[in-house]
């Protein structure tokens, strides 16, 4: 609306009213005019000449005075027009007060005239409404119920009346409608009324535009955006992504490993949307095994899983928001079996030791195998090493028996280490080994055995009593009492052998002792059997033959058989004076009871009355003349001979020989001077003749007997041994073997063939004809003669 357009309108209003001004009590007429604001300067508003009927304005010095002395109007004196001196702004002049009236007076002089006038400044819609806030924020809880109203600040408009704010509208929205509230004095307030419930989760804010409209003919508007922030209300519970989580976890998962991450959402915001996760109503087992992070929702392992104990877990989880609303879900954890358990071996019985004579299929051990894993991880194979005399037999349901398969022999192997290996078929394969030690116990199945089948022991004769002469030994390959062996002497069948008096044996160690001194000359060798017995049940035993050889020592001096030595009257040999050189005077006969070298005798002439007349053959004891005799030779001669054996040390004996030279055997025997002074000489002389005769006969007889016996024995030995040989080379040239025999020529081969095997009865005959001291004066008193020489 241009003010200039309205300026043409002259609204003349004549109002009559009475006013009392100053001291004047003149009731004067008030002239009212109106002008639209913003009228162009110079616009004529009224003509006072016409209106008030006054003239001569110039002369009368008419002037217009406003109450506030502002020259709003100018009076054209010539025409009487009241002209706008400047544009009037109602809002400036009156603000919001209505009506806006400027009072003025028209003063005239001569005559003084005082005219009241008033100028109504009319409002034109020259101002738009304005909102104080450029952007209106409004917090509305989403829980607000429809119908709730929210009062808004109204818009301002400098214009008044209809030009002021008359109406409000909002941009179309489903949530709100606008209600105008009368604020009195024509003022209206806009109120937002909730039409539909808000949902922050759907629309966290609503933008509206509030438009204020004034009532001008050409209405002016103002707009202000309204930002409705939907304030959250905890109207949403947290909600898990899934109602059920299923997860498979290997049982060997490490501690603290992530099992699953659950997640819930809450559409609310702030505290109401802050979710914390926890377990709800879970078993203690679950609490021990799992933990959940309250913020991240990650479920971790708190302890190790064990498929063998628990195959699955059901975990109730909940998510709680800050407002206390909660959502729930379930996690099902399936534990997957991993081959983490070794097979086990449980023995129910074990027989050890087992006797070595156990029959085949004897049960040695019973055991059970088990594996806590499932499926292939729990399937098992069981085995033992090869090359054992044992066999593994499955019985039922993982039970096995270990039985003997082949015969056992403790003596070859007394202990078996049997390693049982159980392997499962899982991946990787796990196995367990168990080593059994099975002892094989002894059975008395081995007899003791001697180290040799026969033993030969050598003992020097004349041993001290209880001499240890040797040992026998036996072994028993069994063990314990089955190998505890005892030695004993077995009774001999030889009635001549008083074995218990001769030999004793140490039952524990088989040492043999000679109880008595042995005499080679009496017993040269003997045999007996020893036994050995173990202490098994039943006992086993064995025998061995022991031969004891008594070794000769030179304990016997040579014994002179002829001539007899210790007779009261010594024998005297007759030697005819006519004897030629080399005449055999006599022969010294000696024996030695020892054997071997100890019995090899040699003869030696020690002393003679006439040395050189006689000589003695060293090896046969023959005494011969060494020259022709003469008349000068003394009739009596005495020879001293020594008979010595070859022992070490040698033993010897001396022999005294008397020789009487006679001129012929017809010569009477003259007793020797030594004999002559004997007391019983007469009887002796007679005896001497007797002795000479007997001796000669005896010697001849003895020779013939020996020849006969020798020939017979030689024949017998030849039959048994294929000949009687004489080890001639064994004898030293100057010695002869005279053991146990007479001093006979080597050619008689007497000793070799007779010793030990001869029938001793042959010598009883010899005994019966042996010299007897009752008959022969030159025989010793207590002569034991040949009988003593070990032939019986
Ligand atoms: C709306 O709420 C926010 C936060 O809740 C606050 O900062 C703001 O001052 C509020 N506005 C009004 C207009 O109340
Ligand atoms: C305000 O304006 C709206 C739309 O322009 C109209 O429908 C309504 O009648 C008006 N209200 C008043 C009081 O003039
Ligand atoms: C094994 O030996 C013992 C003792 O000799 C005997 O009692 C037992 O019967 C034997 N067993 C067998 C199976 O031969
Ligand atoms: C059996 O094992 C034991 C202990 O390891 C060992 O002393 C013994 O010699 C073994 N026996 C055999 C027969 O291998
Ligand atoms: C006789 O001689 C033997 C052996 O030479 C001797 O043992 C014995 O004691 C002697 N007897 C007498 C009575 O002298």
XYZ file of N, CA and C in Angstrom, residues 452-690:
717
model
N 82.460 -132.576 35.645
C 83.106 -133.674 34.924
C 82.350 -134.947 35.282
N 82.439 -135.918 34.395
C 81.763 -137.167 34.720
C 82.584 -137.961 35.715
N 83.891 -137.783 35.677
C 84.711 -138.457 36.683
C 85.858 -137.537 37.058
N 86.314 -137.756 38.266
C 87.396 -136.914 38.784
C 88.512 -137.834 39.232
N 89.712 -137.436 39.031
C 90.849 -138.199 39.547
C 91.623 -137.279 40.475
N 91.805 -137.755 41.708
C 92.511 -136.942 42.695
C 93.793 -137.671 43.065
N 94.827 -136.942 43.297
C 96.117 -137.532 43.654
C 96.457 -137.109 45.065
N 96.855 -138.095 45.871
C 97.200 -137.796 47.263
C 98.545 -138.442 47.553
N 99.400 -137.638 48.104
C 100.659 -138.221 48.566
C 100.349 -139.061 49.790
N 100.994 -140.230 49.848
C 100.738 -141.053 51.022
C 101.300 -140.365 52.249
N 100.940 -140.925 53.366
C 101.367 -140.389 54.657
C 100.859 -138.972 54.872
N 99.745 -138.673 54.279
C 99.206 -137.319 54.433
C 98.779 -137.122 55.869
N 98.652 -135.827 56.209
C 98.120 -135.543 57.531
C 96.625 -135.815 57.503
N 96.064 -136.202 58.628
C 94.624 -136.493 58.642
C 93.824 -135.235 58.324
N 92.655 -135.447 57.766
C 91.746 -134.354 57.387
C 92.353 -133.427 56.361
N 93.168 -134.001 55.487
C 93.787 -133.192 54.443
C 92.775 -132.967 53.306
N 92.774 -131.734 52.869
C 91.910 -131.409 51.723
C 92.564 -131.974 50.481
N 91.886 -132.853 49.804
C 92.545 -133.496 48.674
C 91.954 -133.052 47.342
N 90.936 -132.245 47.380
C 90.395 -131.792 46.105
C 88.924 -131.479 46.262
N 88.356 -131.072 45.162
C 86.948 -130.711 45.231
C 86.274 -131.154 43.953
N 85.024 -131.486 44.108
C 84.214 -131.740 42.939
C 83.171 -130.644 42.895
N 82.636 -130.400 41.767
C 81.608 -129.370 41.774
C 80.550 -129.685 40.737
N 79.356 -129.262 41.070
C 78.214 -129.482 40.194
C 77.443 -128.174 40.116
N 76.691 -128.020 39.064
C 75.872 -126.810 38.930
C 74.439 -127.233 38.658
N 73.553 -126.309 39.007
C 72.134 -126.565 38.733
C 71.593 -125.293 38.126
N 71.062 -125.390 36.957
C 70.640 -124.158 36.292
C 69.293 -123.651 36.790
N 68.648 -124.367 37.659
C 67.449 -123.811 38.276
C 67.852 -122.719 39.258
N 66.884 -122.220 39.968
C 67.213 -121.170 40.905
C 66.605 -121.495 42.260
N 67.056 -120.724 43.231
C 66.509 -120.872 44.579
C 66.817 -122.247 45.135
N 65.859 -122.794 45.859
C 66.123 -124.085 46.475
C 66.233 -125.169 45.415
N 65.679 -124.931 44.234
C 65.837 -125.906 43.155
C 67.282 -125.996 42.698
N 68.054 -124.974 43.026
C 69.452 -124.979 42.633
C 70.350 -125.131 43.847
N 69.755 -125.333 44.997
C 70.556 -125.499 46.202
C 70.991 -126.951 46.266
N 72.273 -127.165 46.057
C 72.716 -128.551 45.874
C 73.535 -129.006 47.070
N 73.440 -130.287 47.324
C 74.121 -130.907 48.449
C 74.915 -132.099 47.921
N 76.175 -132.159 48.342
C 77.041 -133.257 47.895
C 77.036 -134.357 48.951
N 77.193 -135.557 48.501
C 77.273 -136.651 49.462
C 78.084 -137.781 48.848
N 78.599 -138.634 49.743
C 79.301 -139.828 49.277
C 78.263 -140.908 49.120
N 78.338 -141.626 48.037
C 77.391 -142.702 47.864
C 78.022 -143.982 48.429
N 77.227 -144.850 48.990
C 77.796 -146.076 49.563
C 78.499 -146.893 48.473
N 79.638 -147.406 48.860
C 80.421 -148.169 47.886
C 80.025 -149.638 47.966
N 80.201 -150.299 46.878
C 79.853 -151.728 46.865
C 81.034 -152.595 47.226
N 82.167 -151.971 47.342
C 83.374 -152.732 47.654
C 83.435 -152.941 49.160
N 83.272 -154.152 49.635
C 83.256 -154.373 51.091
C 84.628 -154.112 51.728
N 85.675 -154.137 50.906
C 87.012 -153.922 51.461
C 87.254 -152.464 51.777
N 86.521 -151.642 51.128
C 86.815 -150.216 51.232
C 85.925 -149.593 52.309
N 86.566 -149.212 53.400
C 85.811 -148.553 54.470
C 85.782 -147.069 54.166
N 84.963 -146.738 53.173
C 85.005 -145.372 52.639
C 84.716 -144.289 53.683
N 83.713 -144.447 54.518
C 83.422 -143.375 55.473
C 84.593 -143.101 56.407
N 85.482 -144.080 56.553
C 86.630 -143.817 57.424
C 87.750 -143.141 56.660
N 87.691 -143.248 55.360
C 88.790 -142.713 54.557
C 88.534 -141.292 54.090
N 87.330 -141.051 53.606
C 87.043 -139.816 52.861
C 85.815 -139.153 53.480
N 85.856 -137.865 53.544
C 84.631 -137.142 53.863
C 84.445 -136.027 52.845
N 83.210 -135.629 52.690
C 82.925 -134.588 51.691
C 82.167 -133.469 52.375
N 82.482 -132.258 52.004
C 81.721 -131.117 52.504
C 80.444 -131.035 51.673
N 79.345 -131.205 52.343
C 78.073 -131.289 51.631
C 77.765 -130.009 50.874
N 78.314 -128.894 51.348
C 77.963 -127.622 50.729
C 78.806 -127.324 49.499
N 80.116 -127.585 49.599
C 80.953 -127.145 48.494
C 81.669 -128.271 47.780
N 81.449 -129.479 48.188
C 82.016 -130.605 47.463
C 83.497 -130.804 47.685
N 84.017 -130.212 48.739
C 85.444 -130.409 48.990
C 85.642 -131.769 49.649
N 86.672 -132.457 49.201
C 86.929 -133.816 49.685
C 88.126 -133.792 50.617
N 88.027 -134.550 51.670
C 89.102 -134.623 52.665
C 89.467 -136.081 52.893
N 90.785 -136.314 53.072
C 91.227 -137.648 53.475
C 91.197 -137.659 54.991
N 90.427 -138.593 55.559
C 90.294 -138.566 57.016
C 91.513 -139.142 57.706
N 92.149 -140.085 57.034
C 93.290 -140.745 57.647
C 94.480 -140.610 56.729
N 95.664 -140.919 57.319
C 96.850 -140.958 56.483
C 96.719 -142.162 55.560
N 96.968 -141.940 54.311
C 96.862 -143.037 53.353
C 98.228 -143.677 53.204
N 98.190 -144.950 52.920
C 99.440 -145.682 52.775
C 99.457 -146.287 51.387
N 100.376 -145.783 50.609
C 100.468 -146.262 49.236
C 100.696 -147.759 49.210
N 101.487 -148.208 50.164
C 101.844 -149.612 50.148
C 100.628 -150.474 50.465
N 99.640 -149.866 51.167
C 98.447 -150.642 51.491
C 97.350 -150.434 50.454
N 97.215 -149.258 49.965
C 96.099 -148.928 49.079
C 96.597 -147.914 48.065
N 96.687 -148.344 46.849
C 97.268 -147.441 45.863
C 96.213 -146.614 45.148
N 95.062 -147.147 45.016
C 94.018 -146.376 44.331
C 92.667 -146.903 44.768
N 91.712 -146.062 44.802
C 90.355 -146.529 45.074
C 89.364 -145.579 44.423
N 88.175 -146.079 44.237
C 87.141 -145.299 43.546
C 85.899 -145.264 44.406
N 85.193 -144.210 44.265
C 83.889 -144.154 44.920
C 83.015 -143.189 44.119
N 81.738 -143.184 44.430
C 80.809 -142.321 43.705
C 80.311 -141.224 44.638
N 80.194 -140.033 44.071
C 79.614 -138.936 44.847
C 78.292 -138.564 44.181
N 77.400 -138.130 44.993
C 76.097 -137.731 44.479
C 75.854 -136.253 44.786
N 75.019 -135.649 43.977
C 74.623 -134.276 44.273
C 73.109 -134.199 44.095
N 72.479 -133.519 45.015
C 71.031 -133.485 45.051
C 70.585 -132.046 45.233
N 69.596 -131.639 44.467
C 69.072 -130.293 44.739
C 67.907 -130.412 45.708
N 67.384 -129.257 46.092
C 66.340 -129.292 47.106
C 64.976 -128.975 46.528
N 64.849 -129.220 45.237
C 63.545 -128.974 44.628
C 62.545 -130.020 45.080
N 61.374 -129.897 44.527
C 60.356 -130.854 44.901
C 59.692 -131.347 43.637
N 59.918 -132.548 43.196
C 60.811 -133.528 43.826
C 62.268 -133.190 43.535
N 63.132 -133.806 44.319
C 64.550 -133.486 44.150
C 65.074 -134.196 42.908
N 66.102 -133.616 42.360
C 66.791 -134.238 41.224
C 68.240 -134.425 41.643
N 68.864 -135.446 41.099
C 70.248 -135.684 41.519
C 71.041 -136.272 40.376
N 72.357 -136.318 40.582
C 73.226 -136.986 39.627
C 74.485 -137.437 40.355
N 75.257 -138.234 39.647
C 76.404 -138.884 40.276
C 77.648 -138.641 39.446
N 78.784 -138.802 40.121
C 80.057 -138.766 39.410
C 81.005 -139.735 40.097
N 81.980 -140.184 39.349
C 82.942 -141.151 39.869
C 84.186 -140.393 40.289
N 84.706 -140.712 41.467
C 85.945 -140.083 41.926
C 86.978 -141.197 42.123
N 88.090 -141.020 41.501
C 89.182 -141.986 41.683
C 90.291 -141.274 42.435
N 90.740 -141.918 43.499
C 91.829 -141.335 44.286
C 93.078 -142.174 44.031
N 94.087 -141.516 43.584
C 95.373 -142.189 43.383
C 96.275 -141.770 44.524
N 96.791 -142.801 45.262
C 97.735 -142.495 46.346
C 99.119 -142.469 45.713
N 99.837 -141.427 45.971
C 101.166 -141.290 45.373
C 102.203 -141.774 46.376
N 103.109 -142.471 45.829
C 104.141 -143.065 46.681
C 105.103 -142.006 47.170
N 105.539 -142.155 48.430
C 106.692 -141.367 48.896
C 107.733 -142.358 49.386
N 108.911 -141.919 49.458
C 110.009 -142.836 49.816
C 110.023 -143.042 51.325
N 109.029 -143.732 51.784
C 108.907 -143.875 53.234
C 109.391 -145.249 53.722
N 109.861 -146.035 52.818
C 110.365 -147.343 53.236
C 111.811 -147.494 52.792
N 112.634 -147.853 53.725
C 114.022 -148.133 53.374
C 114.058 -149.516 52.726
N 115.044 -149.790 51.957
C 115.155 -151.135 51.391
C 115.234 -152.161 52.537
N 114.673 -153.281 52.308
C 114.685 -154.337 53.321
C 115.484 -155.517 52.767
N 116.398 -155.885 53.547
C 117.297 -156.935 53.070
C 116.690 -158.279 53.446
N 116.441 -159.039 52.437
C 115.877 -160.364 52.678
C 116.973 -161.377 52.996
N 118.021 -161.194 52.269
C 119.133 -162.119 52.484
C 120.419 -161.358 52.317
N 121.367 -161.533 53.147
C 121.277 -162.318 54.366
C 120.511 -161.595 55.453
N 119.860 -162.350 56.332
C 119.135 -161.729 57.432
C 120.124 -161.025 58.324
N 119.739 -159.840 58.752
C 120.730 -158.996 59.406
C 120.744 -159.147 60.911
N 119.571 -158.955 61.504
C 119.632 -158.809 62.958
C 119.410 -160.133 63.693
N 119.898 -161.196 63.071
C 119.882 -162.462 63.797
C 121.026 -162.470 64.815
N 120.887 -163.245 65.811
C 121.943 -163.241 66.847
C 123.254 -163.749 66.268
N 123.144 -164.714 65.371
C 124.364 -165.187 64.719
C 124.281 -164.852 63.250
N 125.124 -164.005 62.811
C 125.047 -163.614 61.421
C 125.412 -164.796 60.490
N 124.868 -164.751 59.302
C 125.126 -165.813 58.339
C 126.534 -165.678 57.779
N 127.107 -166.711 57.493
C 128.460 -166.692 56.961
C 128.456 -167.474 55.652
N 129.075 -166.837 54.629
C 129.163 -167.490 53.332
C 130.460 -168.278 53.280
N 130.387 -169.417 52.674
C 131.580 -170.235 52.493
C 132.154 -169.920 51.141
N 133.450 -169.785 51.105
C 134.085 -169.514 49.813
C 135.248 -170.484 49.678
N 135.196 -171.391 48.719
C 136.340 -172.314 48.560
C 137.566 -171.555 48.092
N 138.656 -171.921 48.629
C 139.884 -171.197 48.280
C 140.231 -171.400 46.831
N 139.663 -172.464 46.278
C 139.988 -172.721 44.875
C 139.113 -171.946 43.910
N 138.270 -171.171 44.472
C 137.341 -170.413 43.597
C 138.098 -169.520 42.631
N 137.582 -169.497 41.465
C 138.247 -168.662 40.459
C 137.814 -167.217 40.623
N 138.471 -166.408 39.893
C 138.095 -164.987 39.936
C 136.697 -164.852 39.333
N 135.883 -164.048 39.935
C 134.507 -163.853 39.448
C 133.537 -164.870 40.014
N 134.021 -165.606 40.976
C 133.167 -166.614 41.615
C 132.053 -165.929 42.379
N 130.812 -166.412 42.153
C 129.668 -165.794 42.850
C 129.667 -166.272 44.288
N 129.976 -165.351 45.193
C 130.044 -165.696 46.600
C 128.634 -165.793 47.154
N 127.910 -164.785 46.943
C 126.512 -164.748 47.396
C 125.791 -163.636 46.667
N 124.534 -163.555 46.970
C 123.769 -162.463 46.343
C 122.937 -161.826 47.443
N 123.091 -160.531 47.559
C 122.307 -159.821 48.565
C 120.926 -159.594 47.961
N 119.901 -160.053 48.687
C 118.537 -159.883 48.185
C 117.837 -158.821 49.057
N 117.352 -157.802 48.435
C 116.667 -156.735 49.193
C 115.388 -156.335 48.450
N 114.456 -155.875 49.195
C 113.214 -155.364 48.575
C 112.935 -153.961 49.110
N 112.108 -153.258 48.417
C 111.670 -151.937 48.903
C 110.169 -151.875 48.684
N 109.462 -151.560 49.735
C 108.008 -151.561 49.628
C 107.488 -150.378 48.841
N 108.326 -149.390 48.676
C 107.873 -148.262 47.857
C 107.828 -148.707 46.408
N 107.478 -147.777 45.559
C 107.380 -148.140 44.147
C 108.113 -147.124 43.304
N 108.298 -147.467 42.121
C 108.938 -146.563 41.182
C 110.379 -146.301 41.567
N 110.772 -145.076 41.406
C 112.146 -144.697 41.738
C 112.486 -145.050 43.174
N 111.425 -144.923 44.012
C 111.664 -145.187 45.427
C 112.014 -146.644 45.688
N 111.775 -147.455 44.689
C 112.057 -148.878 44.881
C 113.226 -149.347 44.017
N 113.821 -148.421 43.351
C 114.986 -148.809 42.543
C 116.190 -148.867 43.461
N 116.772 -150.030 43.583
C 117.838 -150.229 44.577
C 119.197 -150.296 43.891
N 120.171 -149.853 44.609
C 121.554 -150.021 44.135
C 122.388 -150.539 45.302
N 123.380 -151.317 44.961
C 124.213 -151.977 45.988
C 125.610 -151.422 45.886
N 126.231 -151.325 47.049
C 127.545 -150.703 47.067
C 128.364 -151.356 48.190
N 129.587 -151.632 47.889
C 130.460 -152.200 48.934
C 131.082 -151.046 49.690
N 130.806 -151.008 50.987
C 131.313 -149.878 51.761
C 132.707 -150.202 52.343
N 132.752 -151.346 52.888
C 133.970 -151.657 53.630
C 134.224 -153.156 53.504
N 135.543 -153.570 53.437
C 135.875 -154.999 53.395
C 137.157 -155.224 54.176
N 137.262 -156.418 54.741
C 138.491 -156.743 55.477
C 139.670 -156.690 54.531
N 139.443 -157.224 53.352
C 140.489 -157.232 52.309
C 139.930 -156.542 51.087
N 140.101 -155.302 50.994
C 139.515 -154.606 49.858
C 140.162 -155.123 48.579
N 139.437 -155.228 47.585
C 139.991 -155.704 46.322
C 139.727 -157.166 46.083
N 139.374 -157.876 47.146
C 139.106 -159.295 46.967
C 137.682 -159.516 46.463
N 136.774 -158.680 46.974
C 135.360 -158.823 46.602
C 134.852 -157.610 45.856
N 133.936 -157.872 45.007
C 133.262 -156.738 44.344
C 131.748 -157.004 44.351
N 131.023 -155.932 44.433
C 129.557 -156.032 44.464
C 129.013 -155.402 43.195
N 128.128 -156.159 42.558
C 127.484 -155.568 41.383
C 126.411 -154.593 41.851
N 126.545 -153.401 41.322
C 125.687 -152.339 41.867
C 124.207 -152.627 41.673
N 123.844 -153.266 40.582
C 122.418 -153.333 40.320
C 121.787 -154.684 40.620
N 122.586 -155.670 40.984
C 121.888 -156.897 41.348
C 122.360 -157.476 42.668
N 123.311 -156.826 43.287
C 123.721 -157.253 44.617
C 124.536 -158.542 44.630
N 125.045 -158.956 43.470
C 125.868 -160.166 43.467
C 127.262 -159.838 43.978
N 127.713 -160.669 44.906
C 129.055 -160.472 45.472
C 129.945 -161.543 44.843
N 130.934 -161.031 44.174
C 131.824 -161.969 43.477
C 133.253 -161.679 43.881
N 134.092 -162.739 43.688
C 135.520 -162.516 43.936
C 136.081 -161.797 42.747
N 137.080 -160.971 43.008
C 137.622 -160.206 41.911
C 139.022 -160.701 41.511
N 139.522 -161.661 42.270
C 140.805 -162.253 41.875
C 140.859 -163.674 42.424
N 141.933 -164.349 42.092
C 142.147 -165.683 42.619
C 142.538 -165.565 44.074
N 142.120 -166.586 44.885
C 142.493 -166.545 46.296
C 143.878 -167.169 46.450
N 144.515 -166.778 47.510
C 145.842 -167.354 47.778
C 145.871 -167.831 49.221
N 146.934 -168.488 49.534
C 147.079 -169.002 50.879
C 147.215 -167.883 51.875
N 147.645 -166.768 51.371
C 147.885 -165.672 52.294
C 146.598 -165.004 52.736
N 145.614 -165.226 51.978
C 144.368 -164.518 52.342
C 143.822 -165.084 53.646
N 143.411 -164.161 54.469
C 142.878 -164.540 55.786
C 141.624 -165.380 55.583
N 141.359 -166.274 56.492
C 140.222 -167.154 56.307
C 138.884 -166.433 56.491
N 138.869 -165.410 57.281
C 137.577 -164.759 57.549
C 137.589 -163.336 56.998
N 136.495 -163.088 56.386
C 136.367 -161.722 55.837
C 135.005 -161.149 56.217
N 134.995 -159.874 56.401
C 133.742 -159.191 56.758
C 133.505 -158.054 55.762
N 132.363 -158.130 55.150
C 132.065 -157.106 54.142
C 130.890 -156.256 54.638
N 131.001 -154.970 54.418
C 129.878 -154.071 54.778
C 129.343 -153.475 53.472
N 128.076 -153.780 53.188
C 127.459 -153.306 51.940
C 126.325 -152.317 52.268
N 126.092 -151.497 51.346
C 124.960 -150.569 51.537
C 123.962 -150.792 50.386
N 122.698 -150.953 50.800
C 121.623 -151.028 49.793
C 120.866 -149.695 49.856
N 120.755 -149.041 48.724
C 120.190 -147.681 48.711
C 119.093 -147.598 47.647
N 117.993 -146.975 47.990
C 116.975 -146.784 46.935
C 117.203 -145.460 46.246
N 116.372 -145.178 45.237
C 116.586 -143.974 44.412
C 115.587 -142.869 44.777
N 115.013 -142.953 45.984
C 114.028 -141.935 46.380
C 114.686 -140.600 46.636
N 113.846 -139.705 46.971
C 114.367 -138.359 47.250
C 113.743 -137.910 48.555
N 114.430 -137.895 49.693
C 115.831 -138.326 49.792
C 115.916 -139.859 49.761
N 117.052 -140.343 49.372
C 117.194 -141.795 49.306
C 117.264 -142.404 50.705
N 116.794 -143.619 50.784
C 116.923 -144.347 52.037
C 117.860 -145.534 51.778
N 118.588 -145.843 52.828
C 119.566 -146.922 52.615
C 119.617 -147.804 53.857
N 120.192 -148.961 53.648
C 120.378 -149.872 54.773
C 121.725 -150.587 54.541
N 122.355 -150.888 55.612
C 123.667 -151.535 55.434
C 123.551 -153.031 55.758
N 124.355 -153.744 55.086
C 124.310 -155.204 55.217
C 125.735 -155.685 55.570
N 125.767 -156.488 56.599
C 127.082 -157.043 56.947
C 127.128 -158.493 56.453
N 128.234 -158.798 55.806
C 128.361 -160.130 55.200
C 129.672 -160.775 55.716
N 129.526 -161.972 56.176
C 130.730 -162.692 56.640
C 131.070 -163.749 55.631
N 132.314 -163.784 55.257
C 132.761 -164.781 54.279
C 133.882 -165.600 54.929
N 133.743 -166.865 54.797
C 134.757 -167.773 55.391
C 135.402 -168.527 54.232
N 136.750 -168.424 54.205
C 137.452 -169.132 53.134
C 137.655 -170.562 53.597
N 137.268 -171.460 52.777
C 137.439 -172.880 53.126
C 138.202 -173.546 51.995
N 138.906 -174.600 52.394
C 139.712 -175.281 51.388
C 138.870 -176.300 50.633
N 137.760 -176.430 50.971
C 136.823 -177.346 50.291
C 135.603 -177.488 51.167
N 134.487 -177.917 50.552
C 133.267 -177.967 51.340
C 133.341 -179.070 52.382
N 134.425 -179.999 52.216
C 134.587 -181.046 53.208
C 135.208 -180.532 54.482
N 135.832 -179.414 54.386
C 136.468 -178.846 55.567
C 135.426 -178.556 56.626
N 135.834 -178.889 57.812
C 134.863 -178.596 58.868
C 134.674 -177.110 59.022
N 133.454 -176.914 59.422
C 133.128 -175.486 59.607
C 133.729 -174.989 60.892
N 134.502 -174.002 60.766
C 135.107 -173.406 61.957
C 134.379 -172.124 62.293
N 133.898 -172.120 63.445
C 133.188 -170.875 63.795
C 134.145 -169.697 63.828
N 133.573 -168.585 63.494
C 134.341 -167.339 63.457
C 134.690 -166.942 64.882
N 135.791 -166.260 65.067
C 136.168 -165.873 66.432
C 135.058 -165.067 67.099
N 134.386 -164.184 66.319
C 133.339 -163.340 66.897
C 132.205 -164.209 67.403
N 131.951 -165.295 66.617
C 130.869 -166.181 67.002
C 131.301 -167.060 68.169
N 132.605 -167.321 68.163
C 133.111 -168.263 69.143
C 132.890 -167.836 70.576
N 132.962 -166.531 70.797
C 132.814 -166.140 72.173
C 131.327 -165.993 72.575
N 130.409 -166.425 71.679
C 128.988 -166.406 72.037
C 128.751 -167.481 73.089
N 127.815 -167.328 73.991
C 127.643 -168.270 75.088
C 127.191 -169.649 74.623
N 126.245 -169.746 73.738
C 125.703 -171.053 73.358
C 126.288 -171.502 72.046
N 127.630 -171.669 72.062
C 128.343 -171.898 70.815
C 128.087 -173.303 70.268
N 127.978 -174.275 71.087
C 127.873 -175.641 70.609
C 126.576 -175.874 69.865
N 125.521 -175.382 70.445
C 124.236 -175.533 69.761
C 124.228 -174.753 68.455
N 124.919 -173.598 68.479
C 124.939 -172.735 67.305
C 125.643 -173.393 66.136
N 126.689 -174.104 66.417
C 127.439 -174.735 65.326
C 126.515 -175.715 64.599
N 125.774 -176.456 65.357
C 124.850 -177.402 64.734
C 123.828 -176.636 63.901
N 123.346 -175.577 64.522
C 122.339 -174.747 63.821
C 122.903 -174.168 62.543
N 124.190 -173.819 62.580
C 124.810 -173.208 61.414
C 124.768 -174.151 60.224
N 125.096 -175.378 60.485
C 125.022 -176.331 59.379
C 123.625 -176.444 58.849
N 122.740 -176.502 59.739
C 121.328 -176.587 59.334
C 120.912 -175.406 58.480
